[in-house]
C-alpha cells in the first residue's frame, strides 16, 4: 500500500554525482516527505576507465566527449548503459513507488524516463556540470535543474523546452556553507594558527597533476603549510609522504601534510587561505561556499572546460595549468598573500547565489505537488 506521505527517490552514482545528490537530499529536509537515497555504483569497466583518465590523462577526455556528441553514438551508448543498470534502477522504482524522482547521474536518464511512461511521477534531473555539460546529461522528459542563465540557453539550443529548464545555482553540501571560525578549525586540526596554509586537492580519485606545484615550494623564504589531499590514490599519497621527508630533512620552511581519502575535507578547506586543485565543479563551488579562493591547475577536458571560464568570469581565483607558470604564480602568492583578499566579495556573492538552490528545489516541488492535488 502506498504511503500517505509523498515519496521521493533520489538516484546517484560515484564521484561528484553523489555529492550533488547529498546536497539535494539536505535541501528536502524541511519537507515532510519520505526520501530514499539510491546510490548505484558505476560498472567496473566504466569506473576503471574514468579513474585512469582522471588520474593520468585528463586532457585526453576531450576525445570521447566530442565523439559521444554524435547522435548515433549517443543512441548506442544509451542502449549500453540501460542494459548495465536497468535491473537495479527499476527494482528501486518498483519497490519505492515514488511520487517524485530526482536523478543526478546521466546513465540512469533513459531508464527512469521509460519507467515514468508506465508509472507517472514528477521527474527532476540535476545536470552535473555547470557550463560545458554533455548532451546525455540533459533529459527532455524531466525538469532539468541547471547552474545559471548560460546553462539554460545551452539547454534551449539542444532542443529543451523553456519550461523544462530551471536555473537553480549549484547544489553544495550543507557542511561547506555553515558559518565557521578559521582559528577554531585550525586548532581542531592541530595546524599552526598564523602561517599561510594551502590545501592541494586531487579529487576523490587523486589526480597526479597536483604534484606540478612542487617546484614552487623549493627554497621558499616564508613559512607555509601545504596539505595534500590524495583521495583514494595510495600511490599519490606515498609520493607526497616521500616529499614530506625530503622537505623535512632539508629543514625547509615548507611543512607538508599528506592526507588520504577523508570525510573532513570541509575542515581542511575552511582552514586554508587558498585551495589548489583540479577544477571539478563540486570542489570549485564547495570551496567558494567557504569564501576561499580557488586555483585551478588542471581539469578534465570537455566537461570541465566551462569551470575554468567560470573562475575567470566571476573572479573566484586563479587558472594556470602550465607547470612553470603555475609554480611562479604560487611563489608570488606566498611572497604576497594579500593578493588573496581581492576575491572575497566575488566569493560571497557566488556562495549566496548557490545557497538559493535549496529553496528553489523546495519551492518547485511544493508548487508542482499543489497543482497535482
JSON list of C-alpha atoms in Angstrom, two decimals, residues 261-363:
[
{"chain": "A", "resi": 261, "resn": "UNK", "atom": "CA", "xyz": [40.64, 9.99, 1.48]},
{"chain": "A", "resi": 262, "resn": "UNK", "atom": "CA", "xyz": [38.87, 12.00, 4.19]},
{"chain": "A", "resi": 263, "resn": "UNK", "atom": "CA", "xyz": [35.33, 12.94, 5.15]},
{"chain": "A", "resi": 264, "resn": "UNK", "atom": "CA", "xyz": [36.72, 16.09, 6.82]},
{"chain": "A", "resi": 265, "resn": "UNK", "atom": "CA", "xyz": [37.55, 17.85, 3.56]},
{"chain": "A", "resi": 266, "resn": "UNK", "atom": "CA", "xyz": [35.29, 20.76, 4.51]},
{"chain": "A", "resi": 267, "resn": "UNK", "atom": "CA", "xyz": [37.50, 21.43, 7.55]},
{"chain": "A", "resi": 268, "resn": "UNK", "atom": "CA", "xyz": [40.70, 21.34, 5.52]},
{"chain": "A", "resi": 269, "resn": "UNK", "atom": "CA", "xyz": [39.23, 23.81, 3.04]},
{"chain": "A", "resi": 270, "resn": "UNK", "atom": "CA", "xyz": [37.98, 26.12, 5.79]},
{"chain": "A", "resi": 271, "resn": "UNK", "atom": "CA", "xyz": [41.43, 26.07, 7.38]},
{"chain": "A", "resi": 272, "resn": "UNK", "atom": "CA", "xyz": [43.02, 27.19, 4.10]},
{"chain": "A", "resi": 273, "resn": "UNK", "atom": "CA", "xyz": [43.94, 30.56, 2.64]},
{"chain": "A", "resi": 274, "resn": "UNK", "atom": "CA", "xyz": [43.88, 29.05, -0.86]},
{"chain": "A", "resi": 275, "resn": "UNK", "atom": "CA", "xyz": [42.63, 25.78, -2.35]},
{"chain": "A", "resi": 276, "resn": "UNK", "atom": "CA", "xyz": [44.60, 24.41, -5.32]},
{"chain": "A", "resi": 277, "resn": "UNK", "atom": "CA", "xyz": [43.44, 21.52, -7.49]},
{"chain": "A", "resi": 278, "resn": "UNK", "atom": "CA", "xyz": [41.55, 20.03, -10.40]},
{"chain": "A", "resi": 279, "resn": "UNK", "atom": "CA", "xyz": [38.65, 22.26, -11.40]},
{"chain": "A", "resi": 280, "resn": "UNK", "atom": "CA", "xyz": [35.79, 19.83, -10.79]},
{"chain": "A", "resi": 281, "resn": "UNK", "atom": "CA", "xyz": [32.50, 21.69, -10.20]},
{"chain": "A", "resi": 282, "resn": "UNK", "atom": "CA", "xyz": [31.87, 20.32, -6.71]},
{"chain": "A", "resi": 283, "resn": "UNK", "atom": "CA", "xyz": [35.34, 21.14, -5.42]},
{"chain": "A", "resi": 284, "resn": "UNK", "atom": "CA", "xyz": [35.14, 24.58, -7.01]},
{"chain": "A", "resi": 285, "resn": "UNK", "atom": "CA", "xyz": [31.73, 25.52, -5.57]},
{"chain": "A", "resi": 286, "resn": "UNK", "atom": "CA", "xyz": [32.36, 23.84, -2.21]},
{"chain": "A", "resi": 287, "resn": "UNK", "atom": "CA", "xyz": [35.49, 25.96, -1.90]},
{"chain": "A", "resi": 288, "resn": "UNK", "atom": "CA", "xyz": [33.53, 29.05, -2.92]},
{"chain": "A", "resi": 289, "resn": "UNK", "atom": "CA", "xyz": [30.92, 28.24, -0.24]},
{"chain": "A", "resi": 290, "resn": "UNK", "atom": "CA", "xyz": [33.64, 28.65, 2.40]},
{"chain": "A", "resi": 291, "resn": "UNK", "atom": "CA", "xyz": [34.64, 32.00, 0.81]},
{"chain": "A", "resi": 292, "resn": "UNK", "atom": "CA", "xyz": [38.10, 30.62, -0.02]},
{"chain": "A", "resi": 293, "resn": "UNK", "atom": "CA", "xyz": [39.81, 31.45, -3.39]},
{"chain": "A", "resi": 294, "resn": "UNK", "atom": "CA", "xyz": [40.38, 28.57, -5.81]},
{"chain": "A", "resi": 295, "resn": "UNK", "atom": "CA", "xyz": [43.43, 27.95, -8.01]},
{"chain": "A", "resi": 296, "resn": "UNK", "atom": "CA", "xyz": [42.73, 25.61, -10.94]},
{"chain": "A", "resi": 297, "resn": "UNK", "atom": "CA", "xyz": [45.88, 23.77, -12.07]},
{"chain": "A", "resi": 298, "resn": "UNK", "atom": "CA", "xyz": [44.11, 21.07, -14.14]},
{"chain": "A", "resi": 299, "resn": "UNK", "atom": "CA", "xyz": [40.70, 19.95, -15.36]},
{"chain": "A", "resi": 300, "resn": "UNK", "atom": "CA", "xyz": [39.02, 17.13, -17.26]},
{"chain": "A", "resi": 301, "resn": "UNK", "atom": "CA", "xyz": [38.94, 18.34, -20.85]},
{"chain": "A", "resi": 302, "resn": "UNK", "atom": "CA", "xyz": [35.49, 18.72, -22.38]},
{"chain": "A", "resi": 303, "resn": "UNK", "atom": "CA", "xyz": [33.06, 18.54, -19.49]},
{"chain": "A", "resi": 304, "resn": "UNK", "atom": "CA", "xyz": [35.11, 20.80, -17.17]},
{"chain": "A", "resi": 305, "resn": "UNK", "atom": "CA", "xyz": [36.22, 23.42, -19.73]},
{"chain": "A", "resi": 306, "resn": "UNK", "atom": "CA", "xyz": [33.45, 25.74, -18.60]},
{"chain": "A", "resi": 307, "resn": "UNK", "atom": "CA", "xyz": [34.61, 25.60, -14.99]},
{"chain": "A", "resi": 308, "resn": "UNK", "atom": "CA", "xyz": [37.80, 27.44, -15.91]},
{"chain": "A", "resi": 309, "resn": "UNK", "atom": "CA", "xyz": [35.70, 30.10, -17.64]},
{"chain": "A", "resi": 310, "resn": "UNK", "atom": "CA", "xyz": [33.52, 30.48, -14.54]},
{"chain": "A", "resi": 311, "resn": "UNK", "atom": "CA", "xyz": [36.58, 31.07, -12.33]},
{"chain": "A", "resi": 312, "resn": "UNK", "atom": "CA", "xyz": [37.83, 33.76, -14.72]},
{"chain": "A", "resi": 313, "resn": "UNK", "atom": "CA", "xyz": [34.47, 35.44, -15.40]},
{"chain": "A", "resi": 314, "resn": "UNK", "atom": "CA", "xyz": [33.38, 35.70, -11.77]},
{"chain": "A", "resi": 315, "resn": "UNK", "atom": "CA", "xyz": [36.91, 36.24, -10.40]},
{"chain": "A", "resi": 316, "resn": "UNK", "atom": "CA", "xyz": [36.81, 33.34, -7.96]},
{"chain": "A", "resi": 317, "resn": "UNK", "atom": "CA", "xyz": [40.55, 32.72, -8.02]},
{"chain": "A", "resi": 318, "resn": "UNK", "atom": "CA", "xyz": [43.25, 31.73, -10.50]},
{"chain": "A", "resi": 319, "resn": "UNK", "atom": "CA", "xyz": [43.59, 29.50, -13.56]},
{"chain": "A", "resi": 320, "resn": "UNK", "atom": "CA", "xyz": [47.02, 28.34, -14.68]},
{"chain": "A", "resi": 321, "resn": "UNK", "atom": "CA", "xyz": [47.62, 24.80, -15.92]},
{"chain": "A", "resi": 322, "resn": "UNK", "atom": "CA", "xyz": [51.16, 25.21, -17.30]},
{"chain": "A", "resi": 323, "resn": "UNK", "atom": "CA", "xyz": [53.52, 23.85, -14.62]},
{"chain": "A", "resi": 324, "resn": "UNK", "atom": "CA", "xyz": [56.17, 26.61, -14.77]},
{"chain": "A", "resi": 325, "resn": "UNK", "atom": "CA", "xyz": [53.65, 29.45, -14.80]},
{"chain": "A", "resi": 326, "resn": "UNK", "atom": "CA", "xyz": [51.61, 27.80, -12.05]},
{"chain": "A", "resi": 327, "resn": "UNK", "atom": "CA", "xyz": [54.73, 27.47, -9.89]},
{"chain": "A", "resi": 328, "resn": "UNK", "atom": "CA", "xyz": [55.66, 31.12, -10.45]},
{"chain": "A", "resi": 329, "resn": "UNK", "atom": "CA", "xyz": [52.17, 32.25, -9.51]},
{"chain": "A", "resi": 330, "resn": "UNK", "atom": "CA", "xyz": [52.17, 30.15, -6.33]},
{"chain": "A", "resi": 331, "resn": "UNK", "atom": "CA", "xyz": [55.52, 31.67, -5.30]},
{"chain": "A", "resi": 332, "resn": "UNK", "atom": "CA", "xyz": [54.09, 35.12, -5.97]},
{"chain": "A", "resi": 333, "resn": "UNK", "atom": "CA", "xyz": [51.14, 34.38, -3.66]},
{"chain": "A", "resi": 334, "resn": "UNK", "atom": "CA", "xyz": [53.45, 33.02, -0.95]},
{"chain": "A", "resi": 335, "resn": "UNK", "atom": "CA", "xyz": [55.50, 36.21, -1.08]},
{"chain": "A", "resi": 336, "resn": "UNK", "atom": "CA", "xyz": [52.42, 38.45, -1.13]},
{"chain": "A", "resi": 337, "resn": "UNK", "atom": "CA", "xyz": [49.39, 36.69, 0.46]},
{"chain": "A", "resi": 338, "resn": "UNK", "atom": "CA", "xyz": [47.36, 39.93, 0.38]},
{"chain": "A", "resi": 339, "resn": "UNK", "atom": "CA", "xyz": [46.65, 39.10, -3.28]},
{"chain": "A", "resi": 340, "resn": "UNK", "atom": "CA", "xyz": [44.07, 36.61, -1.99]},
{"chain": "A", "resi": 341, "resn": "UNK", "atom": "CA", "xyz": [41.99, 39.30, -0.30]},
{"chain": "A", "resi": 342, "resn": "UNK", "atom": "CA", "xyz": [40.82, 40.66, -3.64]},
{"chain": "A", "resi": 343, "resn": "UNK", "atom": "CA", "xyz": [38.44, 37.73, -4.25]},
{"chain": "A", "resi": 344, "resn": "UNK", "atom": "CA", "xyz": [36.35, 37.95, -1.07]},
{"chain": "A", "resi": 345, "resn": "UNK", "atom": "CA", "xyz": [33.33, 39.91, -2.38]},
{"chain": "A", "resi": 346, "resn": "UNK", "atom": "CA", "xyz": [33.06, 37.76, -5.51]},
{"chain": "A", "resi": 347, "resn": "UNK", "atom": "CA", "xyz": [33.21, 34.56, -3.46]},
{"chain": "A", "resi": 348, "resn": "UNK", "atom": "CA", "xyz": [30.50, 35.74, -1.08]},
{"chain": "A", "resi": 349, "resn": "UNK", "atom": "CA", "xyz": [28.24, 36.72, -3.98]},
{"chain": "A", "resi": 350, "resn": "UNK", "atom": "CA", "xyz": [28.62, 33.34, -5.74]},
{"chain": "A", "resi": 351, "resn": "UNK", "atom": "CA", "xyz": [28.18, 31.43, -2.47]},
{"chain": "A", "resi": 352, "resn": "UNK", "atom": "CA", "xyz": [24.88, 33.22, -1.81]},
{"chain": "A", "resi": 353, "resn": "UNK", "atom": "CA", "xyz": [23.68, 32.54, -5.35]},
{"chain": "A", "resi": 354, "resn": "UNK", "atom": "CA", "xyz": [24.31, 28.81, -4.94]},
{"chain": "A", "resi": 355, "resn": "UNK", "atom": "CA", "xyz": [22.76, 28.76, -1.47]},
{"chain": "A", "resi": 356, "resn": "UNK", "atom": "CA", "xyz": [19.40, 29.63, -3.04]},
{"chain": "A", "resi": 357, "resn": "UNK", "atom": "CA", "xyz": [19.38, 26.24, -4.83]},
{"chain": "A", "resi": 358, "resn": "UNK", "atom": "CA", "xyz": [17.86, 24.62, -1.73]},
{"chain": "A", "resi": 359, "resn": "UNK", "atom": "CA", "xyz": [14.88, 27.00, -1.64]},
{"chain": "A", "resi": 360, "resn": "UNK", "atom": "CA", "xyz": [14.41, 26.78, -5.42]},
{"chain": "A", "resi": 361, "resn": "UNK", "atom": "CA", "xyz": [14.17, 22.97, -5.28]},
{"chain": "A", "resi": 362, "resn": "UNK", "atom": "CA", "xyz": [11.83, 23.04, -2.27]},
{"chain": "A", "resi": 363, "resn": "UNK", "atom": "CA", "xyz": [9.50, 25.60, -3.86]}
]
